[in-house]
C-alpha cells in the first residue's frame, strides 16, 4: 500500500502571518552588534529581549513572524525559541497595537491604592475596555501584573516610560497631555527624578 502522509497537525496552534520581509535597519544592526558583545559568545541567546525590542520598535510596535525569524538568525537559535519568549512576555505583541500602550498594574499594591479606578477612568476616557485599542489607533489599554514599583503604586507603564502614584484624575489628564504633546508628556519614574 502506498504511504500517505498524515494530513493533520497535532497542535491546533496557528503560526503568525509571516509579514513583509524583515531585517534590522543599519542603525539597529549596529546597536544589536554592540549589545551582543556584552554577553559570552556561547550565551548569545541572552540578548534575545533586547533583540526583540529592537525588532518590535522598528516594526511599528509589533512583531511579525518574519521579524521573529530575523531575531532567531541574529541570536542563532530557532524561530520556535523566539516565539516561546514572545508568547511568554506581555510586552511583546504579534498584532498591531496603538502608538501608546498603557499598561496598568493590577497586582496587590496597585490594586489596594486604586488601580481599578485608574483603569475605569482610562476606559471612560478612551471609550475602550482593557485589551482594546481606541478608534484612532493611538492608545491600547492593558492590565498587567506587578511592574516592580509597588512602593509608588498605582503604576501605569506607557510604552517603556513609568507613571507612578497616579490618581484617576491624573490618569485622565495624562491622556489629554499625550493627545496634545505626544511623548513629550511622559514624565519618567519618580525614583529617577528624586535622585536628580
Ligand atoms: S503591585 Fe503594582 S507595581 Fe507592584
PDB file of C-alpha atoms and ligand atoms in Angstrom:
ATOM      1  CA  UNK A   1       0.000   0.000   0.000  1.00  0.00           C
ATOM      2  CA  UNK A   2       1.301   3.430  -0.887  1.00  0.00           C
ATOM      3  CA  UNK A   3       2.368   5.598   2.084  1.00  0.00           C
ATOM      4  CA  UNK A   4       0.177   8.658   2.579  1.00  0.00           C
ATOM      5  CA  UNK A   5       1.439  11.382   4.887  1.00  0.00           C
ATOM      6  CA  UNK A   6      -0.910  12.488   7.641  1.00  0.00           C
ATOM      7  CA  UNK A   7      -2.983  15.498   6.747  1.00  0.00           C
ATOM      8  CA  UNK A   8      -3.367  16.898  10.238  1.00  0.00           C
ATOM      9  CA  UNK A   9      -1.161  18.569  12.777  1.00  0.00           C
ATOM     10  CA  UNK A  10      -1.210  17.530  16.408  1.00  0.00           C
ATOM     11  CA  UNK A  11      -1.198  21.124  17.546  1.00  0.00           C
ATOM     12  CA  UNK A  12      -4.018  23.471  16.660  1.00  0.00           C
ATOM     13  CA  UNK A  13      -1.632  26.389  17.126  1.00  0.00           C
ATOM     14  CA  UNK A  14      -1.637  28.761  14.197  1.00  0.00           C
ATOM     15  CA  UNK A  15       1.568  30.438  13.139  1.00  0.00           C
ATOM     16  CA  UNK A  16       1.533  34.199  12.884  1.00  0.00           C
ATOM     17  CA  UNK A  17       1.421  35.568   9.322  1.00  0.00           C
ATOM     18  CA  UNK A  18       4.969  35.962   8.005  1.00  0.00           C
ATOM     19  CA  UNK A  19       4.507  39.645   7.230  1.00  0.00           C
ATOM     20  CA  UNK A  20       6.825  41.568   4.964  1.00  0.00           C
ATOM     21  CA  UNK A  21      10.487  40.669   4.695  1.00  0.00           C
ATOM     22  CA  UNK A  22      12.250  41.992   7.773  1.00  0.00           C
ATOM     23  CA  UNK A  23      15.848  42.845   8.514  1.00  0.00           C
ATOM     24  CA  UNK A  24      17.246  45.312  11.027  1.00  0.00           C
ATOM     25  CA  UNK A  25      17.866  48.820   9.806  1.00  0.00           C
ATOM     26  CA  UNK A  26      21.600  49.632   9.631  1.00  0.00           C
ATOM     27  CA  UNK A  27      21.273  51.599  12.893  1.00  0.00           C
ATOM     28  CA  UNK A  28      19.529  48.746  14.711  1.00  0.00           C
ATOM     29  CA  UNK A  29      22.006  46.237  13.316  1.00  0.00           C
ATOM     30  CA  UNK A  30      24.806  48.371  14.733  1.00  0.00           C
ATOM     31  CA  UNK A  31      23.062  48.558  18.118  1.00  0.00           C
ATOM     32  CA  UNK A  32      22.455  44.823  18.204  1.00  0.00           C
ATOM     33  CA  UNK A  33      26.052  44.050  17.191  1.00  0.00           C
ATOM     34  CA  UNK A  34      27.280  46.230  20.047  1.00  0.00           C
ATOM     35  CA  UNK A  35      24.904  44.831  22.699  1.00  0.00           C
ATOM     36  CA  UNK A  36      25.620  41.219  21.829  1.00  0.00           C
ATOM     37  CA  UNK A  37      29.318  41.722  22.619  1.00  0.00           C
ATOM     38  CA  UNK A  38      28.317  42.204  26.265  1.00  0.00           C
ATOM     39  CA  UNK A  39      27.409  38.515  26.518  1.00  0.00           C
ATOM     40  CA  UNK A  40      29.737  35.497  26.343  1.00  0.00           C
ATOM     41  CA  UNK A  41      29.814  34.176  22.759  1.00  0.00           C
ATOM     42  CA  UNK A  42      28.226  30.888  23.828  1.00  0.00           C
ATOM     43  CA  UNK A  43      25.345  32.779  25.518  1.00  0.00           C
ATOM     44  CA  UNK A  44      24.332  34.926  22.611  1.00  0.00           C
ATOM     45  CA  UNK A  45      20.723  33.958  23.229  1.00  0.00           C
ATOM     46  CA  UNK A  46      20.755  36.064  26.399  1.00  0.00           C
ATOM     47  CA  UNK A  47      20.409  39.123  24.164  1.00  0.00           C
ATOM     48  CA  UNK A  48      17.003  37.980  22.950  1.00  0.00           C
ATOM     49  CA  UNK A  49      14.893  40.544  24.816  1.00  0.00           C
ATOM     50  CA  UNK A  50      16.946  43.446  23.516  1.00  0.00           C
ATOM     51  CA  UNK A  51      16.914  41.926  20.022  1.00  0.00           C
ATOM     52  CA  UNK A  52      13.133  41.649  20.147  1.00  0.00           C
ATOM     53  CA  UNK A  53      12.684  45.204  21.414  1.00  0.00           C
ATOM     54  CA  UNK A  54      14.726  46.492  18.503  1.00  0.00           C
ATOM     55  CA  UNK A  55      12.646  44.491  16.039  1.00  0.00           C
ATOM     56  CA  UNK A  56       9.328  45.454  17.607  1.00  0.00           C
ATOM     57  CA  UNK A  57      10.144  49.153  17.712  1.00  0.00           C
ATOM     58  CA  UNK A  58      11.414  49.113  14.130  1.00  0.00           C
ATOM     59  CA  UNK A  59       8.263  47.332  13.011  1.00  0.00           C
ATOM     60  CA  UNK A  60       5.910  49.958  14.414  1.00  0.00           C
ATOM     61  CA  UNK A  61       5.071  48.261  17.712  1.00  0.00           C
ATOM     62  CA  UNK A  62       4.503  44.580  16.971  1.00  0.00           C
ATOM     63  CA  UNK A  63       6.401  41.518  15.796  1.00  0.00           C
ATOM     64  CA  UNK A  64       5.647  39.579  12.635  1.00  0.00           C
ATOM     65  CA  UNK A  65       6.843  36.023  12.011  1.00  0.00           C
ATOM     66  CA  UNK A  66       9.413  37.474   9.590  1.00  0.00           C
ATOM     67  CA  UNK A  67      10.720  39.758  12.332  1.00  0.00           C
ATOM     68  CA  UNK A  68      10.937  36.824  14.777  1.00  0.00           C
ATOM     69  CA  UNK A  69      12.795  34.783  12.138  1.00  0.00           C
ATOM     70  CA  UNK A  70      15.272  37.623  11.763  1.00  0.00           C
ATOM     71  CA  UNK A  71      15.817  37.751  15.531  1.00  0.00           C
ATOM     72  CA  UNK A  72      16.356  33.972  15.528  1.00  0.00           C
ATOM     73  CA  UNK A  73      19.030  34.386  12.860  1.00  0.00           C
ATOM     74  CA  UNK A  74      20.691  37.190  14.801  1.00  0.00           C
ATOM     75  CA  UNK A  75      20.925  35.320  18.079  1.00  0.00           C
ATOM     76  CA  UNK A  76      21.413  31.933  16.375  1.00  0.00           C
ATOM     77  CA  UNK A  77      18.507  29.941  17.715  1.00  0.00           C
ATOM     78  CA  UNK A  78      15.314  28.524  16.241  1.00  0.00           C
ATOM     79  CA  UNK A  79      12.258  30.594  15.385  1.00  0.00           C
ATOM     80  CA  UNK A  80      10.286  28.415  17.817  1.00  0.00           C
ATOM     81  CA  UNK A  81      12.544  29.508  20.678  1.00  0.00           C
ATOM     82  CA  UNK A  82      11.951  33.141  19.779  1.00  0.00           C
ATOM     83  CA  UNK A  83       8.188  32.544  19.620  1.00  0.00           C
ATOM     84  CA  UNK A  84       8.349  30.954  23.072  1.00  0.00           C
ATOM     85  CA  UNK A  85       9.845  34.134  24.503  1.00  0.00           C
ATOM     86  CA  UNK A  86       7.420  36.394  22.634  1.00  0.00           C
ATOM     87  CA  UNK A  87       4.394  34.439  23.820  1.00  0.00           C
ATOM     88  CA  UNK A  88       5.628  34.479  27.446  1.00  0.00           C
ATOM     89  CA  UNK A  89       6.240  38.203  27.930  1.00  0.00           C
ATOM     90  CA  UNK A  90       3.343  40.642  27.915  1.00  0.00           C
ATOM     91  CA  UNK A  91       5.395  43.471  26.423  1.00  0.00           C
ATOM     92  CA  UNK A  92       5.744  41.819  23.034  1.00  0.00           C
ATOM     93  CA  UNK A  93       2.886  41.979  20.547  1.00  0.00           C
ATOM     94  CA  UNK A  94       2.139  39.884  17.476  1.00  0.00           C
ATOM     95  CA  UNK A  95      -0.710  42.111  16.311  1.00  0.00           C
ATOM     96  CA  UNK A  96      -0.746  45.858  15.710  1.00  0.00           C
ATOM     97  CA  UNK A  97      -1.232  47.959  18.847  1.00  0.00           C
ATOM     98  CA  UNK A  98      -1.737  51.659  19.426  1.00  0.00           C
ATOM     99  CA  UNK A  99       1.136  54.098  19.297  1.00  0.00           C
ATOM    100  CA  UNK A 100       0.906  54.333  23.097  1.00  0.00           C
ATOM    101  CA  UNK A 101       0.370  51.151  25.090  1.00  0.00           C
ATOM    102  CA  UNK A 102      -0.996  51.877  28.566  1.00  0.00           C
ATOM    103  CA  UNK A 103      -0.078  49.046  30.937  1.00  0.00           C
ATOM    104  CA  UNK A 104      -1.996  49.434  34.193  1.00  0.00           C
ATOM    105  CA  UNK A 105      -0.619  47.299  37.008  1.00  0.00           C
ATOM    106  CA  UNK A 106      -3.414  45.386  38.725  1.00  0.00           C
ATOM    107  CA  UNK A 107      -1.373  43.486  41.323  1.00  0.00           C
ATOM    108  CA  UNK A 108      -1.847  43.867  45.080  1.00  0.00           C
ATOM    109  CA  UNK A 109      -0.132  47.159  45.968  1.00  0.00           C
ATOM    110  CA  UNK A 110      -1.587  48.931  42.966  1.00  0.00           C
ATOM    111  CA  UNK A 111      -4.985  47.290  43.468  1.00  0.00           C
ATOM    112  CA  UNK A 112      -5.100  48.464  47.093  1.00  0.00           C
ATOM    113  CA  UNK A 113      -4.207  52.003  46.070  1.00  0.00           C
ATOM    114  CA  UNK A 114      -6.832  52.368  43.364  1.00  0.00           C
ATOM    115  CA  UNK A 115      -5.577  50.793  40.141  1.00  0.00           C
ATOM    116  CA  UNK A 116      -9.076  49.674  39.276  1.00  0.00           C
ATOM    117  CA  UNK A 117     -10.320  53.261  39.368  1.00  0.00           C
ATOM    118  CA  UNK A 118      -7.399  54.317  37.179  1.00  0.00           C
ATOM    119  CA  UNK A 119      -8.394  51.643  34.661  1.00  0.00           C
ATOM    120  CA  UNK A 120     -12.035  52.740  34.812  1.00  0.00           C
ATOM    121  CA  UNK A 121     -11.036  56.341  34.148  1.00  0.00           C
ATOM    122  CA  UNK A 122      -8.866  55.323  31.186  1.00  0.00           C
ATOM    123  CA  UNK A 123     -11.666  53.136  29.798  1.00  0.00           C
ATOM    124  CA  UNK A 124     -14.134  56.014  30.053  1.00  0.00           C
ATOM    125  CA  UNK A 125     -11.695  58.487  28.542  1.00  0.00           C
ATOM    126  CA  UNK A 126     -10.778  56.269  25.591  1.00  0.00           C
ATOM    127  CA  UNK A 127     -14.116  54.509  25.077  1.00  0.00           C
ATOM    128  CA  UNK A 128     -12.492  51.068  25.207  1.00  0.00           C
ATOM    129  CA  UNK A 129     -12.102  48.098  27.538  1.00  0.00           C
ATOM    130  CA  UNK A 130      -8.805  46.580  28.727  1.00  0.00           C
ATOM    131  CA  UNK A 131      -7.260  44.642  25.855  1.00  0.00           C
ATOM    132  CA  UNK A 132      -8.610  47.026  23.214  1.00  0.00           C
ATOM    133  CA  UNK A 133      -7.225  49.823  21.043  1.00  0.00           C
ATOM    134  CA  UNK A 134      -9.125  53.087  20.663  1.00  0.00           C
ATOM    135  CA  UNK A 135     -10.785  54.051  17.398  1.00  0.00           C
ATOM    136  CA  UNK A 136      -7.935  56.357  16.382  1.00  0.00           C
ATOM    137  CA  UNK A 137      -5.373  53.578  16.808  1.00  0.00           C
ATOM    138  CA  UNK A 138      -3.460  55.782  19.226  1.00  0.00           C
ATOM    139  CA  UNK A 139      -3.966  54.043  22.576  1.00  0.00           C
ATOM    140  CA  UNK A 140      -4.048  50.395  23.609  1.00  0.00           C
ATOM    141  CA  UNK A 141      -5.112  49.697  27.197  1.00  0.00           C
ATOM    142  CA  UNK A 142      -3.832  46.623  29.046  1.00  0.00           C
ATOM    143  CA  UNK A 143      -3.980  45.357  32.604  1.00  0.00           C
ATOM    144  CA  UNK A 144      -0.700  43.730  33.608  1.00  0.00           C
ATOM    145  CA  UNK A 145       0.860  42.145  36.675  1.00  0.00           C
ATOM    146  CA  UNK A 146       3.402  43.771  39.016  1.00  0.00           C
ATOM    147  CA  UNK A 147       5.655  46.278  37.296  1.00  0.00           C
ATOM    148  CA  UNK A 148       8.147  46.261  40.145  1.00  0.00           C
ATOM    149  CA  UNK A 149       7.437  49.731  41.522  1.00  0.00           C
ATOM    150  CA  UNK A 150       4.996  48.691  44.268  1.00  0.00           C
ATOM    151  CA  UNK A 151       6.162  51.443  46.656  1.00  0.00           C
ATOM    152  CA  UNK A 152       4.989  54.008  44.120  1.00  0.00           C
ATOM    153  CA  UNK A 153       1.589  52.487  43.358  1.00  0.00           C
ATOM    154  CA  UNK A 154      -0.604  52.782  41.430  1.00  0.00           C
ATOM    155  CA  UNK A 155       1.681  52.441  38.422  1.00  0.00           C
ATOM    156  CA  UNK A 156       0.980  52.783  34.709  1.00  0.00           C
ATOM    157  CA  UNK A 157       3.728  51.990  32.217  1.00  0.00           C
ATOM    158  CA  UNK A 158       3.282  53.750  28.892  1.00  0.00           C
ATOM    159  CA  UNK A 159       5.447  52.093  26.254  1.00  0.00           C
ATOM    160  CA  UNK A 160       8.661  51.970  28.272  1.00  0.00           C
ATOM    161  CA  UNK A 161       8.006  55.046  30.398  1.00  0.00           C
ATOM    162  CA  UNK A 162       6.794  54.994  34.004  1.00  0.00           C
ATOM    163  CA  UNK A 163       3.982  56.922  35.636  1.00  0.00           C
ATOM    164  CA  UNK A 164       3.572  56.430  39.341  1.00  0.00           C
ATOM    165  CA  UNK A 165       1.249  57.381  42.176  1.00  0.00           C
ATOM    166  CA  UNK A 166      -1.406  58.135  39.601  1.00  0.00           C
ATOM    167  CA  UNK A 167      -4.871  59.159  40.706  1.00  0.00           C
ATOM    168  CA  UNK A 168      -7.752  58.539  38.275  1.00  0.00           C
ATOM    169  CA  UNK A 169      -7.904  62.291  37.605  1.00  0.00           C
ATOM    170  CA  UNK A 170      -4.196  62.426  36.814  1.00  0.00           C
ATOM    171  CA  UNK A 171      -4.572  59.407  34.523  1.00  0.00           C
ATOM    172  CA  UNK A 172      -7.344  61.162  32.601  1.00  0.00           C
ATOM    173  CA  UNK A 173      -5.300  64.348  32.309  1.00  0.00           C
ATOM    174  CA  UNK A 174      -2.334  62.296  31.174  1.00  0.00           C
ATOM    175  CA  UNK A 175      -4.334  61.116  28.158  1.00  0.00           C
ATOM    176  CA  UNK A 176      -5.145  64.751  27.326  1.00  0.00           C
ATOM    177  CA  UNK A 177      -1.464  65.631  27.655  1.00  0.00           C
ATOM    178  CA  UNK A 178      -0.380  62.809  25.333  1.00  0.00           C
ATOM    179  CA  UNK A 179      -3.020  63.812  22.809  1.00  0.00           C
ATOM    180  CA  UNK A 180      -1.703  67.370  22.923  1.00  0.00           C
ATOM    181  CA  UNK A 181       2.018  66.740  23.117  1.00  0.00           C
ATOM    182  CA  UNK A 182       2.748  63.077  22.345  1.00  0.00           C
ATOM    183  CA  UNK A 183       5.698  61.514  24.138  1.00  0.00           C
ATOM    184  CA  UNK A 184       6.708  64.944  25.476  1.00  0.00           C
ATOM    185  CA  UNK A 185       4.030  64.275  28.127  1.00  0.00           C
ATOM    186  CA  UNK A 186       5.996  61.347  29.513  1.00  0.00           C
ATOM    187  CA  UNK A 187       7.331  62.121  32.958  1.00  0.00           C
ATOM    188  CA  UNK A 188       9.708  59.246  33.753  1.00  0.00           C
ATOM    189  CA  UNK A 189       9.819  57.419  37.065  1.00  0.00           C
ATOM    190  CA  UNK A 190       9.819  59.124  40.455  1.00  0.00           C
ATOM    191  CA  UNK A 191      12.929  57.303  41.604  1.00  0.00           C
ATOM    192  CA  UNK A 192      14.898  58.762  38.725  1.00  0.00           C
ATOM    193  CA  UNK A 193      13.510  62.254  39.330  1.00  0.00           C
ATOM    194  CA  UNK A 194      14.066  62.093  43.081  1.00  0.00           C
ATOM    195  CA  UNK A 195      17.748  61.302  42.554  1.00  0.00           C
ATOM    196  CA  UNK A 196      18.266  64.395  40.433  1.00  0.00           C
TER     197      UNK A 196
HETATM  198  S1  LIG B   1       1.907  45.844  42.562  1.00  0.00           S
HETATM  199 FE1  LIG B   1       1.885  47.382  41.030  1.00  0.00          FE
HETATM  200  S2  LIG B   1       3.974  47.761  40.687  1.00  0.00           S
HETATM  201 FE2  LIG B   1       3.986  46.084  42.059  1.00  0.00          FE
END
